[in-house]
Coordinates of C-alpha atoms in Angstrom, one line a residue:
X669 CA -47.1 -7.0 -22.7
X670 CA -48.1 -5.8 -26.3
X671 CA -51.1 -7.1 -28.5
X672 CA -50.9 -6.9 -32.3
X673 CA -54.8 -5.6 -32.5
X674 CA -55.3 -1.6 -32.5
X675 CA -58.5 -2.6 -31.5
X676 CA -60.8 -5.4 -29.0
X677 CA -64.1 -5.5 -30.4
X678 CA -65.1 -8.9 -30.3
X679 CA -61.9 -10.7 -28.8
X680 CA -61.7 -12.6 -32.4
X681 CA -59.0 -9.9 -32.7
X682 CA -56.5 -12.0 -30.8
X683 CA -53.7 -14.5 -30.9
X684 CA -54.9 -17.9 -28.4
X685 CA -51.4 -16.5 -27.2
X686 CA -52.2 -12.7 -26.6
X687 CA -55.4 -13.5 -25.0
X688 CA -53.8 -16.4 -22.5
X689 CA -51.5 -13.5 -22.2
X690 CA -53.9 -11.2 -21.3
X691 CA -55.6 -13.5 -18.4
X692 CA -51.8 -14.1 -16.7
X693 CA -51.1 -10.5 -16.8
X694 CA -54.5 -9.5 -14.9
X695 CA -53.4 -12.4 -12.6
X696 CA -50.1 -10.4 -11.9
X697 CA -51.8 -7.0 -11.7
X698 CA -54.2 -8.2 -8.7
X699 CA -51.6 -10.1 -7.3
X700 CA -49.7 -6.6 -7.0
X701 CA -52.5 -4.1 -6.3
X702 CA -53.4 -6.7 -3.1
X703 CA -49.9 -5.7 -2.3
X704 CA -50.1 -2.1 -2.6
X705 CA -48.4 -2.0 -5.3
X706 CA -49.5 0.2 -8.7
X707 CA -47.1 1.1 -11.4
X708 CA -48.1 4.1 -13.2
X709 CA -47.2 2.6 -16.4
X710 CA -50.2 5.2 -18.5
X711 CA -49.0 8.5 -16.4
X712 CA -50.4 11.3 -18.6
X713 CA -52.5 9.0 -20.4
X714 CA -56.4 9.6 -21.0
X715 CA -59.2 7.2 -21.7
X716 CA -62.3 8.7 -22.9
X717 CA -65.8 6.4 -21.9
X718 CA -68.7 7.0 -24.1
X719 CA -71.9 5.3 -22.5
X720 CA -75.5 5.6 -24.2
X721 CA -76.3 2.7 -21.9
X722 CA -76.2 2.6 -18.2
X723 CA -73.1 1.0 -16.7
X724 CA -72.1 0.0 -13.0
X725 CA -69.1 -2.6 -13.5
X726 CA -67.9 -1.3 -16.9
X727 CA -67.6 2.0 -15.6
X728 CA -66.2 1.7 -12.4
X729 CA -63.4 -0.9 -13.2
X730 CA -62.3 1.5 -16.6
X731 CA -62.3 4.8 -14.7
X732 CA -60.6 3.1 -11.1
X733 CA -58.1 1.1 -13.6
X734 CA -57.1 4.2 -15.2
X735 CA -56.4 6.1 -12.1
X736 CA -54.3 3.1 -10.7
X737 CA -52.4 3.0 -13.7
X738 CA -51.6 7.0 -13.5
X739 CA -54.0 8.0 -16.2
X740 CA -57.1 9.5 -16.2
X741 CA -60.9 8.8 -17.7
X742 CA -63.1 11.0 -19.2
X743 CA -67.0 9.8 -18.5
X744 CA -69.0 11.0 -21.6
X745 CA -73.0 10.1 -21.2
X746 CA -74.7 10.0 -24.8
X747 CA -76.4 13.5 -24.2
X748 CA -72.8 15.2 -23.3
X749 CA -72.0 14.5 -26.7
X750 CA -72.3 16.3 -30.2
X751 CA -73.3 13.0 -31.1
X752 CA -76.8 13.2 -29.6
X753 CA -77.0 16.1 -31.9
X754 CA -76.4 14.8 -35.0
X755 CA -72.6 14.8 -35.3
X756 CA -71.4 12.3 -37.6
X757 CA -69.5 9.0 -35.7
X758 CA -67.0 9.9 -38.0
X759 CA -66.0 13.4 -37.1
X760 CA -66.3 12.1 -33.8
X761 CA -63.8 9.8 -33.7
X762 CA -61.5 11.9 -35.6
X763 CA -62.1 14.8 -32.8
X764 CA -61.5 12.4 -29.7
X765 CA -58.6 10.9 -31.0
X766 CA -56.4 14.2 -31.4
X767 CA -57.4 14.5 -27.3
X768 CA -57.1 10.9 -25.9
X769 CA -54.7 7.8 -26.2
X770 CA -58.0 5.7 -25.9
X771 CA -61.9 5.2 -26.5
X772 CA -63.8 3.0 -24.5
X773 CA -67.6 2.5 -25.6
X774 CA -70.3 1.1 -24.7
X775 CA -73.3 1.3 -27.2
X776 CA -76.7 -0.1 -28.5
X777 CA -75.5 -1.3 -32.0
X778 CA -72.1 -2.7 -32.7
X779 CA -71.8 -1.1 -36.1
X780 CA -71.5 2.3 -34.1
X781 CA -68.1 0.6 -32.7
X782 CA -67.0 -0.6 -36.0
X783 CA -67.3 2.7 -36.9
X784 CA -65.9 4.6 -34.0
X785 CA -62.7 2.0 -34.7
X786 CA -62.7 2.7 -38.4
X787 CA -62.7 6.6 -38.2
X788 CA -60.3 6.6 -34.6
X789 CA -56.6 6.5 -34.8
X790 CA -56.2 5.6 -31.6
X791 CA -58.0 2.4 -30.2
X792 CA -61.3 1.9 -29.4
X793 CA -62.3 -0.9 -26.8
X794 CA -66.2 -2.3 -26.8
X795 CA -67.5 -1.8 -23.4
X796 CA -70.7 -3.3 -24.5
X797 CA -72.9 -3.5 -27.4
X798 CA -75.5 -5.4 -29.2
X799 CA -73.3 -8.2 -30.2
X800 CA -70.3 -8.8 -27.8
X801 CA -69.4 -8.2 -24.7
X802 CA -64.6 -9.2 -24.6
X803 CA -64.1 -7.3 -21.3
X804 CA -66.7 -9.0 -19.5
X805 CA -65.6 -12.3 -20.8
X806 CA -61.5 -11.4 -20.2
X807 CA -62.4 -11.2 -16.5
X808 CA -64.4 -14.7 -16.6
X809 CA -61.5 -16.6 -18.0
X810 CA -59.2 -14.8 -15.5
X811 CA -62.0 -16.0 -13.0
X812 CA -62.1 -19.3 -14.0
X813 CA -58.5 -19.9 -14.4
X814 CA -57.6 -18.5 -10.3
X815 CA -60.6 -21.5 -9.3
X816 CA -59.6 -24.4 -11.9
X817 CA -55.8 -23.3 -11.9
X818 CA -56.3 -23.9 -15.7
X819 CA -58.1 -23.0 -19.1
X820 CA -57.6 -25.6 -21.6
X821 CA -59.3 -29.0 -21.5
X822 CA -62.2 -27.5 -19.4
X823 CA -66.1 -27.9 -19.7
X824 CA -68.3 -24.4 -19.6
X825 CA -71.9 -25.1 -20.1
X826 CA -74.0 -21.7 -20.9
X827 CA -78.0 -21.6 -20.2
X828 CA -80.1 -19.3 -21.3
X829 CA -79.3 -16.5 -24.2
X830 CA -77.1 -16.8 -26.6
X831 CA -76.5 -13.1 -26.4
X832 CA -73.9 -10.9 -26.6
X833 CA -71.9 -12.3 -23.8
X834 CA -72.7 -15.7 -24.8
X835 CA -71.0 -14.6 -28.4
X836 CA -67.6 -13.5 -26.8
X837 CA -67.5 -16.4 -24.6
X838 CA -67.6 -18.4 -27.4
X839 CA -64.4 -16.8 -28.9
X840 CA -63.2 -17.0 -25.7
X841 CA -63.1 -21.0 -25.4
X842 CA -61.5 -21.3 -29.0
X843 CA -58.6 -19.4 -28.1
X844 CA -58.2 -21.1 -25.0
X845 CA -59.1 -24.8 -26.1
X846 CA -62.3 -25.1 -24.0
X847 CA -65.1 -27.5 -24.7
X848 CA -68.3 -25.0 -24.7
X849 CA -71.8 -26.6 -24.8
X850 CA -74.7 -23.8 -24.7
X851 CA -78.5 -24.8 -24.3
X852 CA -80.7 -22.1 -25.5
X853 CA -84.7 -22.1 -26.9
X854 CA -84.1 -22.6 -30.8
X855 CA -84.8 -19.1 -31.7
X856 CA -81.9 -17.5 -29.5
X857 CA -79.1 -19.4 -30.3
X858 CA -75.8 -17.5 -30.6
X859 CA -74.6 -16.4 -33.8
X860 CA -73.9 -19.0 -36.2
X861 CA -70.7 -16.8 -37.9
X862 CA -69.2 -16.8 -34.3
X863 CA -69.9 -20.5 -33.7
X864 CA -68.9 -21.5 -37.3
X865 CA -65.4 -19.9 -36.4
X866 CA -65.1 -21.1 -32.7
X867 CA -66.2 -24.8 -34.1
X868 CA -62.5 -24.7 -36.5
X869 CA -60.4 -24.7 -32.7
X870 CA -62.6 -26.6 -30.3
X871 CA -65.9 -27.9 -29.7
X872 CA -69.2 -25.8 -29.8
X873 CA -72.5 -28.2 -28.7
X874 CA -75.7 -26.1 -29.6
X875 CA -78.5 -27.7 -27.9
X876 CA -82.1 -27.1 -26.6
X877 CA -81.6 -29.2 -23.5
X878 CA -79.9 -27.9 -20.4
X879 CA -79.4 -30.9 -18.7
X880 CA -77.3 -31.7 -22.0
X881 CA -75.0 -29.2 -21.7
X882 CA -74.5 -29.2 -17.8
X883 CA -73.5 -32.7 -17.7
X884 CA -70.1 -32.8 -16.4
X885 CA -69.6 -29.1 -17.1
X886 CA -66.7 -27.4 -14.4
X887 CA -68.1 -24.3 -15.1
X888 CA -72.2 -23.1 -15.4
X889 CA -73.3 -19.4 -17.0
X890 CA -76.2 -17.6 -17.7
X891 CA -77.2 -14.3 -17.4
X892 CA -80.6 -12.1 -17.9
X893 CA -82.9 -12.8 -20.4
X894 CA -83.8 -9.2 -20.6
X895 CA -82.6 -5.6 -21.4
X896 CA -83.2 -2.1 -22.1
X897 CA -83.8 -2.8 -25.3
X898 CA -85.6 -6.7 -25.3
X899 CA -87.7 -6.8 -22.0
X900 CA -90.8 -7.7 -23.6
X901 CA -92.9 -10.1 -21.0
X902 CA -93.5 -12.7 -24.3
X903 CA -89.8 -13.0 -24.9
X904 CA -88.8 -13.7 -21.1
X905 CA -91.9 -16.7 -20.8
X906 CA -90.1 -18.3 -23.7
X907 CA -86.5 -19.4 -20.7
X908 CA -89.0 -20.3 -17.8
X909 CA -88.9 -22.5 -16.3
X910 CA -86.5 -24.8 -18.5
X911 CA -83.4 -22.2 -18.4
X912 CA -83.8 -21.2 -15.1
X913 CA -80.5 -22.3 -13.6
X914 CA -81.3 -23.8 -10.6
X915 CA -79.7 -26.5 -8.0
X916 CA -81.0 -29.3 -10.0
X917 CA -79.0 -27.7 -12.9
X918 CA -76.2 -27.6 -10.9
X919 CA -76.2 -30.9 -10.3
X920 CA -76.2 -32.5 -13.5
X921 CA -72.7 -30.2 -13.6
X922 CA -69.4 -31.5 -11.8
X923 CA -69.6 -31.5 -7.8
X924 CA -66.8 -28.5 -7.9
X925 CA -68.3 -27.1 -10.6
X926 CA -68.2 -22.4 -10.2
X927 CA -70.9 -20.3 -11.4
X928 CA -70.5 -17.4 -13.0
X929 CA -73.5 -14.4 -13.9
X930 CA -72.0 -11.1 -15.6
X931 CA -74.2 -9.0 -13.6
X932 CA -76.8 -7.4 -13.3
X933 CA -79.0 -10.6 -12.1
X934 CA -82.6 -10.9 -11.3
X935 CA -82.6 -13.4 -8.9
X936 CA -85.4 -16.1 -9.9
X937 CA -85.4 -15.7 -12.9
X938 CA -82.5 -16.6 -15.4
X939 CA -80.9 -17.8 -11.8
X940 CA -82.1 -18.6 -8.1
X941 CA -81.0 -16.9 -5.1
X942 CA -79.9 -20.5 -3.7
X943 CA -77.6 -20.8 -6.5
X944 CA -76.3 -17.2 -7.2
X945 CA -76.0 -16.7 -3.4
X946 CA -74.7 -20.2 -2.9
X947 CA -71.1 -21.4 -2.1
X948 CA -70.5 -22.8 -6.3
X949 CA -71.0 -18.5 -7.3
X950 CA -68.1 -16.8 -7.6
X951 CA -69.9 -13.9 -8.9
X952 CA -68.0 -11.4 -6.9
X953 CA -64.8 -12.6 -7.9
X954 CA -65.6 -12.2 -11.3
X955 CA -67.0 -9.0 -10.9
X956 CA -63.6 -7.6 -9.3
X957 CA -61.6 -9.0 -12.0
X958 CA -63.1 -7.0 -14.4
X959 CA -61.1 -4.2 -12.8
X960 CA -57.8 -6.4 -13.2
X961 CA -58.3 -7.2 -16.6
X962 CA -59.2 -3.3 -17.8
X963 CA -56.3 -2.6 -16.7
X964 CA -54.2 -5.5 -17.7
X965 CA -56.1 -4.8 -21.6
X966 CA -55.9 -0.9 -21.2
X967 CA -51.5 -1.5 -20.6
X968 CA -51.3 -3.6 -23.6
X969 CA -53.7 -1.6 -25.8
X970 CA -52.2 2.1 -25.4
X971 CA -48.7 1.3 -24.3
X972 CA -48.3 -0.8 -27.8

């Protein structure tokens, strides 16, 4: 498949179409890898990863999707790079692109990927930063869609932050016509630009109350309330207990109602083990689907 976007920074950059797209064609690629089957379809092909965060999932699925696909990834750690000292993003864009059909990053601040995109000629994929998170929430639709069988007309109920996963969720259930009701303290809403667009294809409920947004939700997120970068005590007493999701949360939700964590998860705190651990997670799932849809998004992104 092709995609009109050089670049996925924020999943705003698609078509309701291309992403629904997207989602079938990971379908298809796990359907074919649990069959043996691997087209080399990026023989020759490179990928290059930058990381100045730590990565397990991101990592792993972009380098193994790469070498299914007959390509090959290039793992670059923030001190392997000029970068770390003092080389402009600019003239490193401009240097990766002459080597590689693709950059993959995963950063702190999401102006560094705007950047990287704006100074690249060849595309650059956010694997992570400040702001959004598309290839984490790519493989939640694709895991939503194998449980529900569908996307559109669907409930997801988010507790917790609304952080940068939140954010591309968000754009996520506007392109596929999703209702999305998030319950958050006041302070850490999601942003209201994102929300503001999201609101003009389907319904966004901001709202303090859990219980409020779980009601008759088919599907329940959250994920941690800390980082590398915000795991200040102070800020972490501000979700507990209220946005703890718990079995009680769970049942204010639908009785077949999946629950999905991006991973890493402390266990007791933005989640318990009962329900993370519990037969209503389909955490693993979604964590090997972010493998599928690399791979489906790394096809449509290079090959275009």
């Amino acid at each position: 498949m092709k995609i009109k976007t050089k670049n996925l920074l924020t999943l705003a950059e698609l078509s309701p179409k291309e992403f629904s797209s997207l989602i079938d064609e990971s379908i298809k690629l796990k359907k074919q890898l649990k069959k043996g089957m691997s087209k080399p379809v990026l023989k020759n092909k490179t990928l290059t990863m930058i990381f100045q965060k730590p990565s397990t999932r991101t990592r792993v699925s972009f380098e193994t999707g790469m070498f299914q696909l007959g390509g090959h990834a290039i793992n670059l750690s923030a001190n392997d790079m000029q970068l770390s000292r003092g080389e402009s993003v600019e003239d490193t864009a401009k240097t990766l692109s002459r080597y590689t059909d693709c950059i993959m990053a995963r950063v702190y601040s999401h102006d560094l990927i705007e950047k990287l995109s704006e100074y690249s000629s060849v595309p650059v994929i956010n694997g992570l930063s400040d702001s959004f998170h598309p290839c984490q929430i790519l493989a939640d639709f694709m895991t939503i869609k194998e449980k529900k069988k569908k996307l559109k007309g669907l409930k997801i109920a988010w507790v917790g932050d609304g952080n940068n996963v939140c954010n591309s969720m968000i754009y996520g259930a506007a392109h596929c016509g999703i209702e999305m009701s998030i319950a958050t303290p006041k302070e850490f809403q999601p942003e209201k630009g994102v929300v503001k667009d999201a609101k003009k294809s389907t319904s966004i409920e901001l709202t303090a109350d859990p219980f409020v947004a779980t009601k008759n939700a088919d599907v329940i997120v959250t994920d941690t309330y800390s980082s590398i970068h915000n795991s200040d005590p102070k800020r972490i007493k501000k979700f507990l207990p209220k946005y703890q999701v718990n079995p009680k949360i769970m049942q204010s939700a639908k009785t077949d109602a999946i629950f999905l964590h991006c991973l890493p998860a402390k266990r007791e705190q933005e989640v318990t083990a009962s329900v993370i651990d519990g037969n209503q997670s389909v955490i693993w799932d979604e964590a090997e689907n972010r493998l599928h849809t690399q791979k489906a998004l790394l096809a449509a992104l290079i090959r275009a």
